[in-house]
Amino acid sequence: MTYARARLGPGLTGAGLLLLLTIAAYVYQMPSTFFPYFGGPWYSDWAGFVVCFLAYASVSLPFDIWGGYTLPCSHQRLCLLFPEFLMKWLRGVFVQGAVMTSSALVLLQAGKHWGVWGATGALLALQITLLALQWPLARWTGGLAPAPALPGSGAVTVLAVDMGFTGGPAGLPGLERNIQPQSWNTSLSPPALLAEHLRRQGLIKTGARTRGVLLALGWNLLGFVLSASLPWGGVDTIFSLLETLLGCTLWSFLGLLILPSFSRPGTLEADRYAAANGATRPQLEAAICEIDQLQDEDLSRPRWLETMSSIPSVENRLNALDSKHQPYGAWLAARTTLYLSWANFGLLSRAVHLNVGRPELWVLPPGD
């Protein structure tokens, strides 16, 4: 079994367990049992959110160990000493916990004063803030260190331990930074590196990345409004807001099934841009295949797995280069919703197979 297929184990099991617990808590309205008070000082509300996050982190820990420590070691990938892995995990969890609990507190305060639409406006502002701080948060969460860049590359080069780290555009649309792992300077051939630089330009110039960001923002906002509008949801008490946030997690799961269909054409659009702006077919093939080998993905996938993937398989990407159809998509929309769901306490944000147990990928998920 390939490393990529093996990662489905902790991803599907961990995400499935969190989903079942979320459904149970949502249906039986457990937040009103554990947090029955209607109001209090902000610090008591914040303490309640911290308790919820610690419970979430405790449930996810075994799957993070499985996906971030056990599997890489058993497949001769990155194999850190367990104390080193644990310190990286604690660092990432601390940063995520600070963001998620603070965001929930902001939503609650906005809901108390201005109702559902005030909380929705606060959620929009929080997601925009997360986009603006994407690179600093990626650095703090994953312990990424800056490294010297190749002259003329225009990329921010970083030292990343996990070979699955690909970086990519980070930040608000129009103000993006291109983040690239330093290892690519030696692990990718010069033709592949050239083609990848053109692809990264294409993500911006075609608008594929902007469309992905806007779709992710809109999806999370829609889920929040729908969840808050249900009879047992709300935004003005901690228990009603937690019920709303549980509904947002269920909405995120629906997004993982629907949004990849919009994400995959965005990848193909960047491939076609590179081909039209100087990258030869052999250069693009080299970039696609060499990066895939670093990821240890599958050259082809079963149809059910392909429909759940944000990035097309190597086989489908190479076939698309010969197609006359011009793709038009929202690059990485599905995975971007997971990062932005930190703003609404998304319990699936780091439970899927691509980033479970891998803090370096929690903010900048693989996009190549």
Short mmCIF file of C-alpha atoms in Angstrom, two decimals:
data_model
loop_
_atom_site.label_atom_id
_atom_site.label_comp_id
_atom_site.label_asym_id
_atom_site.label_seq_id
_atom_site.Cartn_x
_atom_site.Cartn_y
_atom_site.Cartn_z
CA MET A 1 0.00 0.00 0.00
CA THR A 2 1.34 3.43 -0.92
CA TYR A 3 1.92 6.09 1.72
CA ALA A 4 -0.93 8.18 0.27
CA ARG A 5 -3.41 5.29 0.47
CA ALA A 6 -2.22 4.42 3.99
CA ARG A 7 -2.96 7.99 5.08
CA LEU A 8 -6.64 7.39 4.37
CA GLY A 9 -6.70 5.27 7.55
CA PRO A 10 -6.16 7.98 10.17
CA GLY A 11 -7.88 10.57 8.00
CA LEU A 12 -11.14 8.73 7.43
CA THR A 13 -11.21 7.18 10.91
CA GLY A 14 -10.40 10.38 12.78
CA ALA A 15 -12.67 12.59 10.70
CA GLY A 16 -15.41 9.96 10.92
CA LEU A 17 -15.21 9.82 14.71
CA LEU A 18 -15.28 13.62 15.00
CA LEU A 19 -18.24 13.71 12.64
CA LEU A 20 -20.16 11.14 14.69
CA LEU A 21 -19.43 12.98 17.95
CA THR A 22 -20.50 16.24 16.32
CA ILE A 23 -23.78 14.74 15.13
CA ALA A 24 -24.50 13.31 18.59
CA ALA A 25 -23.69 16.61 20.33
CA TYR A 26 -25.74 18.53 17.78
CA VAL A 27 -28.83 16.33 17.80
CA TYR A 28 -28.95 15.94 21.59
CA GLN A 29 -28.07 19.64 22.11
CA MET A 30 -25.24 18.79 24.49
CA PRO A 31 -23.86 22.37 24.67
CA SER A 32 -26.93 23.40 26.70
CA THR A 33 -26.17 20.57 29.14
CA PHE A 34 -22.52 21.46 29.69
CA PHE A 35 -22.87 25.27 29.39
CA PRO A 36 -26.39 26.07 30.65
CA TYR A 37 -25.74 29.68 31.69
CA PHE A 38 -27.13 32.55 29.61
CA GLY A 39 -24.47 35.14 30.20
CA GLY A 40 -21.34 35.95 32.09
CA PRO A 41 -18.06 37.82 31.91
CA TRP A 42 -16.08 37.35 28.71
CA TYR A 43 -13.36 35.36 30.45
CA SER A 44 -15.82 32.71 31.65
CA ASP A 45 -17.13 32.34 28.10
CA TRP A 46 -13.57 32.10 26.80
CA ALA A 47 -12.80 29.42 29.42
CA GLY A 48 -15.77 27.43 28.09
CA PHE A 49 -14.39 27.58 24.56
CA VAL A 50 -10.96 26.51 25.84
CA VAL A 51 -12.53 23.46 27.50
CA CYS A 52 -14.21 22.55 24.20
CA PHE A 53 -10.97 22.93 22.29
CA LEU A 54 -9.04 20.79 24.80
CA ALA A 55 -11.66 18.06 24.44
CA TYR A 56 -11.31 18.28 20.65
CA ALA A 57 -7.51 18.13 20.85
CA SER A 58 -7.68 15.11 23.17
CA VAL A 59 -9.95 13.21 20.78
CA SER A 60 -7.74 14.04 17.78
CA LEU A 61 -4.40 13.23 19.48
CA PRO A 62 -4.37 9.44 18.76
CA PHE A 63 -5.13 10.06 15.08
CA ASP A 64 -2.49 12.80 14.90
CA ILE A 65 0.07 10.36 16.32
CA TRP A 66 -1.04 7.74 13.82
CA GLY A 67 -0.93 10.09 10.82
CA GLY A 68 2.00 12.30 11.82
CA TYR A 69 4.33 9.87 13.58
CA THR A 70 3.51 6.17 13.15
CA LEU A 71 2.72 6.14 9.42
CA PRO A 72 5.71 8.25 8.27
CA CYS A 73 8.08 6.06 10.29
CA SER A 74 6.60 2.80 9.02
CA HIS A 75 6.78 4.01 5.39
CA GLN A 76 10.38 5.28 5.63
CA ARG A 77 9.28 8.89 5.37
CA LEU A 78 9.99 11.61 7.90
CA CYS A 79 10.58 9.82 11.22
CA LEU A 80 11.10 12.25 14.07
CA LEU A 81 11.90 11.23 17.61
CA PHE A 82 8.59 11.05 19.45
CA PRO A 83 9.39 13.92 21.85
CA GLU A 84 10.28 16.10 18.86
CA PHE A 85 7.02 15.18 17.11
CA LEU A 86 5.07 15.89 20.29
CA MET A 87 6.65 19.33 20.71
CA LYS A 88 5.79 20.22 17.07
CA TRP A 89 2.24 19.01 17.62
CA LEU A 90 1.86 20.98 20.86
CA ARG A 91 3.14 24.11 19.16
CA GLY A 92 0.65 23.76 16.31
CA VAL A 93 -2.24 22.93 18.65
CA PHE A 94 -1.43 25.94 20.86
CA VAL A 95 -1.53 28.34 17.90
CA GLN A 96 -4.70 26.81 16.49
CA GLY A 97 -6.35 26.78 19.91
CA ALA A 98 -5.53 30.43 20.51
CA VAL A 99 -7.04 31.38 17.14
CA MET A 100 -10.15 29.19 17.41
CA THR A 101 -11.09 30.09 20.99
CA SER A 102 -10.46 33.81 20.43
CA SER A 103 -12.51 33.73 17.23
CA ALA A 104 -15.40 31.98 19.01
CA LEU A 105 -15.30 34.64 21.73
CA VAL A 106 -15.45 37.42 19.11
CA LEU A 107 -18.44 35.73 17.44
CA LEU A 108 -20.22 35.45 20.79
CA GLN A 109 -19.64 39.07 21.75
CA ALA A 110 -20.79 40.23 18.30
CA GLY A 111 -23.86 37.99 18.56
CA LYS A 112 -24.78 39.33 21.98
CA HIS A 113 -24.70 42.91 20.74
CA TRP A 114 -25.84 42.70 17.12
CA GLY A 115 -27.49 39.33 16.58
CA VAL A 116 -26.97 36.86 13.75
CA TRP A 117 -25.95 39.39 11.12
CA GLY A 118 -23.51 41.06 13.47
CA ALA A 119 -21.91 37.67 14.18
CA THR A 120 -21.87 36.92 10.45
CA GLY A 121 -20.06 40.20 9.81
CA ALA A 122 -17.60 39.28 12.54
CA LEU A 123 -17.04 35.88 10.91
CA LEU A 124 -16.32 37.57 7.58
CA ALA A 125 -13.81 39.88 9.27
CA LEU A 126 -12.17 36.95 11.06
CA GLN A 127 -11.79 34.97 7.83
CA ILE A 128 -10.27 37.97 6.06
CA THR A 129 -7.86 38.34 8.99
CA LEU A 130 -6.91 34.67 8.70
CA LEU A 131 -6.16 35.21 5.02
CA ALA A 132 -4.06 38.29 5.73
CA LEU A 133 -2.11 36.39 8.42
CA GLN A 134 -1.86 33.12 6.49
CA TRP A 135 1.90 33.20 6.11
CA PRO A 136 2.72 34.27 9.71
CA LEU A 137 0.27 31.67 11.06
CA ALA A 138 1.78 28.99 8.81
CA ARG A 139 5.21 29.89 10.19
CA TRP A 140 4.10 29.82 13.82
CA THR A 141 1.92 26.71 13.53
CA GLY A 142 4.39 24.58 11.59
CA GLY A 143 7.65 26.01 12.90
CA LEU A 144 8.68 26.98 9.37
CA ALA A 145 11.99 28.84 9.08
CA PRO A 146 12.92 31.30 6.28
CA ALA A 147 15.71 30.19 3.94
CA PRO A 148 17.68 31.89 1.13
CA ALA A 149 15.72 31.99 -2.12
CA LEU A 150 17.03 31.40 -5.61
CA PRO A 151 17.74 34.73 -7.37
CA GLY A 152 14.87 35.80 -9.60
CA SER A 153 12.41 33.21 -8.29
CA GLY A 154 10.20 35.78 -6.56
CA ALA A 155 9.32 33.17 -3.93
CA VAL A 156 9.59 33.19 -0.16
CA THR A 157 11.68 30.08 0.48
CA VAL A 158 11.28 28.19 3.74
CA LEU A 159 12.81 25.20 5.49
CA ALA A 160 10.10 22.58 5.89
CA VAL A 161 10.73 19.19 7.45
CA ASP A 162 7.66 17.50 5.95
CA MET A 163 8.21 16.57 2.30
CA GLY A 164 4.48 16.98 1.74
CA PHE A 165 4.76 20.73 2.25
CA THR A 166 4.30 22.55 -1.06
CA GLY A 167 3.61 26.09 0.11
CA GLY A 168 1.79 28.09 -2.54
CA PRO A 169 0.14 31.51 -2.70
CA ALA A 170 -0.56 32.86 0.79
CA GLY A 171 -2.34 36.03 1.84
CA LEU A 172 -5.15 38.22 0.63
CA PRO A 173 -5.92 38.10 -3.11
CA GLY A 174 -3.77 40.68 -4.84
CA LEU A 175 -1.25 40.69 -1.99
CA GLU A 176 -0.17 37.06 -2.16
CA ARG A 177 3.27 35.75 -1.36
CA ASN A 178 4.49 32.65 -3.17
CA ILE A 179 5.77 30.26 -0.50
CA GLN A 180 8.11 27.51 -1.68
CA PRO A 181 9.99 24.77 0.21
CA GLN A 182 13.77 25.12 -0.05
CA SER A 183 14.06 21.39 -0.76
CA TRP A 184 12.56 21.95 -4.21
CA ASN A 185 15.72 23.80 -5.27
CA THR A 186 17.55 20.48 -5.19
CA SER A 187 14.83 17.79 -5.32
CA LEU A 188 13.18 19.15 -8.49
CA SER A 189 14.92 19.27 -11.83
CA PRO A 190 15.46 22.79 -13.32
CA PRO A 191 12.81 22.21 -16.04
CA ALA A 192 10.27 21.11 -13.43
CA LEU A 193 11.07 24.09 -11.21
CA LEU A 194 10.64 26.49 -14.13
CA ALA A 195 7.27 24.98 -15.05
CA GLU A 196 6.12 25.15 -11.43
CA HIS A 197 7.02 28.85 -11.20
CA LEU A 198 4.86 29.45 -14.28
CA ARG A 199 2.04 27.44 -12.72
CA ARG A 200 2.18 29.57 -9.56
CA GLN A 201 1.97 32.69 -11.71
CA GLY A 202 -1.03 31.18 -13.46
CA LEU A 203 -2.88 30.61 -10.20
CA ILE A 204 -2.79 34.36 -9.61
CA LYS A 205 -3.12 35.74 -13.13
CA THR A 206 -6.02 33.54 -14.16
CA GLY A 207 -7.91 34.36 -10.97
CA ALA A 208 -8.15 30.67 -10.01
CA ARG A 209 -6.76 31.30 -6.54
CA THR A 210 -8.99 34.33 -5.97
CA ARG A 211 -12.07 32.35 -6.99
CA GLY A 212 -11.05 29.57 -4.61
CA VAL A 213 -10.70 32.02 -1.73
CA LEU A 214 -14.04 33.69 -2.46
CA LEU A 215 -15.83 30.35 -2.74
CA ALA A 216 -14.31 29.21 0.56
CA LEU A 217 -15.33 32.46 2.30
CA GLY A 218 -18.86 32.26 0.94
CA TRP A 219 -19.26 28.58 1.81
CA ASN A 220 -18.31 29.11 5.46
CA LEU A 221 -20.51 32.20 5.77
CA LEU A 222 -23.51 30.42 4.28
CA GLY A 223 -23.07 27.47 6.64
CA PHE A 224 -22.87 29.81 9.63
CA VAL A 225 -26.04 31.71 8.71
CA LEU A 226 -27.99 28.50 8.06
CA SER A 227 -26.83 26.89 11.32
CA ALA A 228 -27.54 30.01 13.38
CA SER A 229 -31.04 30.27 11.88
CA LEU A 230 -32.19 26.83 13.00
CA PRO A 231 -34.50 26.73 16.07
CA TRP A 232 -31.82 25.34 18.42
CA GLY A 233 -28.99 27.48 17.03
CA GLY A 234 -28.11 31.05 17.87
CA VAL A 235 -25.29 33.45 18.58
CA ASP A 236 -26.19 35.22 21.83
CA THR A 237 -25.33 32.54 24.42
CA ILE A 238 -22.41 30.16 24.63
CA PHE A 239 -24.58 27.07 24.32
CA SER A 240 -26.54 28.38 21.32
CA LEU A 241 -23.34 29.53 19.58
CA LEU A 242 -21.68 26.15 20.20
CA GLU A 243 -24.73 24.48 18.66
CA THR A 244 -24.30 26.77 15.64
CA LEU A 245 -20.60 25.94 15.41
CA LEU A 246 -21.36 22.21 15.53
CA GLY A 247 -23.70 22.78 12.59
CA CYS A 248 -20.85 24.55 10.78
CA THR A 249 -18.69 21.43 11.19
CA LEU A 250 -21.41 19.33 9.56
CA TRP A 251 -21.59 21.94 6.77
CA SER A 252 -17.79 21.67 6.35
CA PHE A 253 -18.15 17.94 5.78
CA LEU A 254 -20.68 18.64 3.04
CA GLY A 255 -18.15 21.03 1.52
CA LEU A 256 -15.53 18.30 1.42
CA LEU A 257 -17.89 16.32 -0.81
CA ILE A 258 -18.99 19.18 -3.09
CA LEU A 259 -16.17 21.73 -3.37
CA PRO A 260 -13.43 19.46 -4.82
CA SER A 261 -15.40 19.49 -8.08
CA PHE A 262 -14.71 23.23 -8.27
CA SER A 263 -11.13 22.91 -7.01
CA ARG A 264 -9.80 20.40 -9.55
CA PRO A 265 -10.42 22.59 -12.64
CA GLY A 266 -8.40 25.35 -10.94
CA THR A 267 -5.34 23.09 -10.94
CA LEU A 268 -5.88 22.26 -14.61
CA GLU A 269 -6.28 25.97 -15.37
CA ALA A 270 -2.84 26.70 -13.89
CA ASP A 271 -1.34 23.82 -15.88
CA ARG A 272 -2.79 25.23 -19.11
CA TYR A 273 -1.54 28.73 -18.27
CA ALA A 274 1.99 27.41 -17.83
CA ALA A 275 1.75 25.55 -21.13
CA ALA A 276 0.60 28.71 -22.90
CA ASN A 277 3.30 30.91 -21.37
CA GLY A 278 6.57 29.13 -22.00
CA ALA A 279 6.46 25.71 -20.33
CA THR A 280 6.91 22.80 -22.73
CA ARG A 281 4.98 19.56 -22.41
CA PRO A 282 8.08 17.70 -21.05
CA GLN A 283 8.69 20.45 -18.48
CA LEU A 284 5.11 20.28 -17.23
CA GLU A 285 5.20 16.50 -17.10
CA ALA A 286 8.40 16.72 -15.08
CA ALA A 287 6.85 19.19 -12.61
CA ILE A 288 3.65 17.19 -12.18
CA CYS A 289 5.38 13.82 -11.80
CA GLU A 290 8.31 14.94 -9.63
CA ILE A 291 6.13 16.78 -7.13
CA ASP A 292 3.77 13.81 -7.08
CA GLN A 293 6.67 11.53 -6.20
CA LEU A 294 7.56 13.76 -3.25
CA GLN A 295 3.95 13.54 -2.12
CA ASP A 296 3.90 9.77 -2.76
CA GLU A 297 0.46 10.11 -4.31
CA ASP A 298 -1.06 7.69 -6.81
CA LEU A 299 -0.59 8.16 -10.53
CA SER A 300 -4.25 7.22 -10.92
CA ARG A 301 -7.11 6.86 -8.45
CA PRO A 302 -10.45 5.07 -8.26
CA ARG A 303 -13.31 7.31 -9.35
CA TRP A 304 -14.75 7.63 -5.82
CA LEU A 305 -11.40 8.84 -4.47
CA GLU A 306 -10.85 11.22 -7.38
CA THR A 307 -14.20 12.94 -6.74
CA MET A 308 -13.10 13.65 -3.16
CA SER A 309 -9.68 15.01 -4.15
CA SER A 310 -8.99 18.72 -4.63
CA ILE A 311 -6.09 18.01 -7.00
CA PRO A 312 -6.58 15.77 -10.06
CA SER A 313 -4.46 12.64 -10.33
CA VAL A 314 -1.31 12.72 -12.45
CA GLU A 315 -3.04 10.68 -15.14
CA ASN A 316 -5.96 13.12 -15.40
CA ARG A 317 -3.70 16.18 -15.34
CA LEU A 318 -1.57 14.86 -18.19
CA ASN A 319 -4.65 13.91 -20.19
CA ALA A 320 -6.11 17.39 -19.65
CA LEU A 321 -3.05 18.98 -21.27
CA ASP A 322 -4.14 17.42 -24.57
CA SER A 323 -7.78 18.45 -24.22
CA LYS A 324 -9.22 21.37 -26.19
CA HIS A 325 -11.54 22.22 -23.31
CA GLN A 326 -10.42 25.32 -21.39
CA PRO A 327 -10.77 24.59 -17.65
CA TYR A 328 -12.15 27.23 -15.29
CA GLY A 329 -12.10 26.58 -11.58
CA ALA A 330 -11.70 27.75 -8.00
CA TRP A 331 -8.28 26.49 -6.99
CA LEU A 332 -8.05 24.70 -3.63
CA ALA A 333 -11.47 25.95 -2.49
CA ALA A 334 -12.21 22.79 -0.50
CA ARG A 335 -8.95 22.85 1.45
CA THR A 336 -9.10 26.62 1.94
CA THR A 337 -12.48 26.25 3.68
CA LEU A 338 -10.78 23.99 6.23
CA TYR A 339 -8.17 26.59 7.14
CA LEU A 340 -10.70 29.43 7.21
CA SER A 341 -12.99 27.31 9.39
CA TRP A 342 -10.63 28.07 12.27
CA ALA A 343 -12.77 31.22 12.52
CA ASN A 344 -15.90 29.15 13.24
CA PHE A 345 -14.35 26.36 15.31
CA GLY A 346 -14.13 23.87 12.47
CA LEU A 347 -13.50 20.46 14.00
CA LEU A 348 -12.52 18.92 10.64
CA SER A 349 -9.91 21.59 9.86
CA ARG A 350 -6.95 19.28 10.50
CA ALA A 351 -8.58 15.85 10.62
CA VAL A 352 -8.57 14.97 6.91
CA HIS A 353 -5.99 12.55 5.53
CA LEU A 354 -3.79 15.17 3.88
CA ASN A 355 -2.86 17.00 7.08
CA VAL A 356 -3.74 14.84 10.08
CA GLY A 357 -0.79 14.98 12.48
CA ARG A 358 1.20 17.33 10.20
CA PRO A 359 1.22 20.90 11.65
CA GLU A 360 3.28 22.23 8.73
CA LEU A 361 0.26 21.58 6.47
CA TRP A 362 -2.54 22.91 8.68
CA VAL A 363 -2.41 26.47 7.34
CA LEU A 364 -0.90 25.89 3.89
CA PRO A 365 -2.31 22.54 2.71
CA PRO A 366 -0.76 20.82 -0.32
CA GLY A 367 -1.86 22.52 -3.52
CA ASP A 368 0.36 20.82 -6.15
#
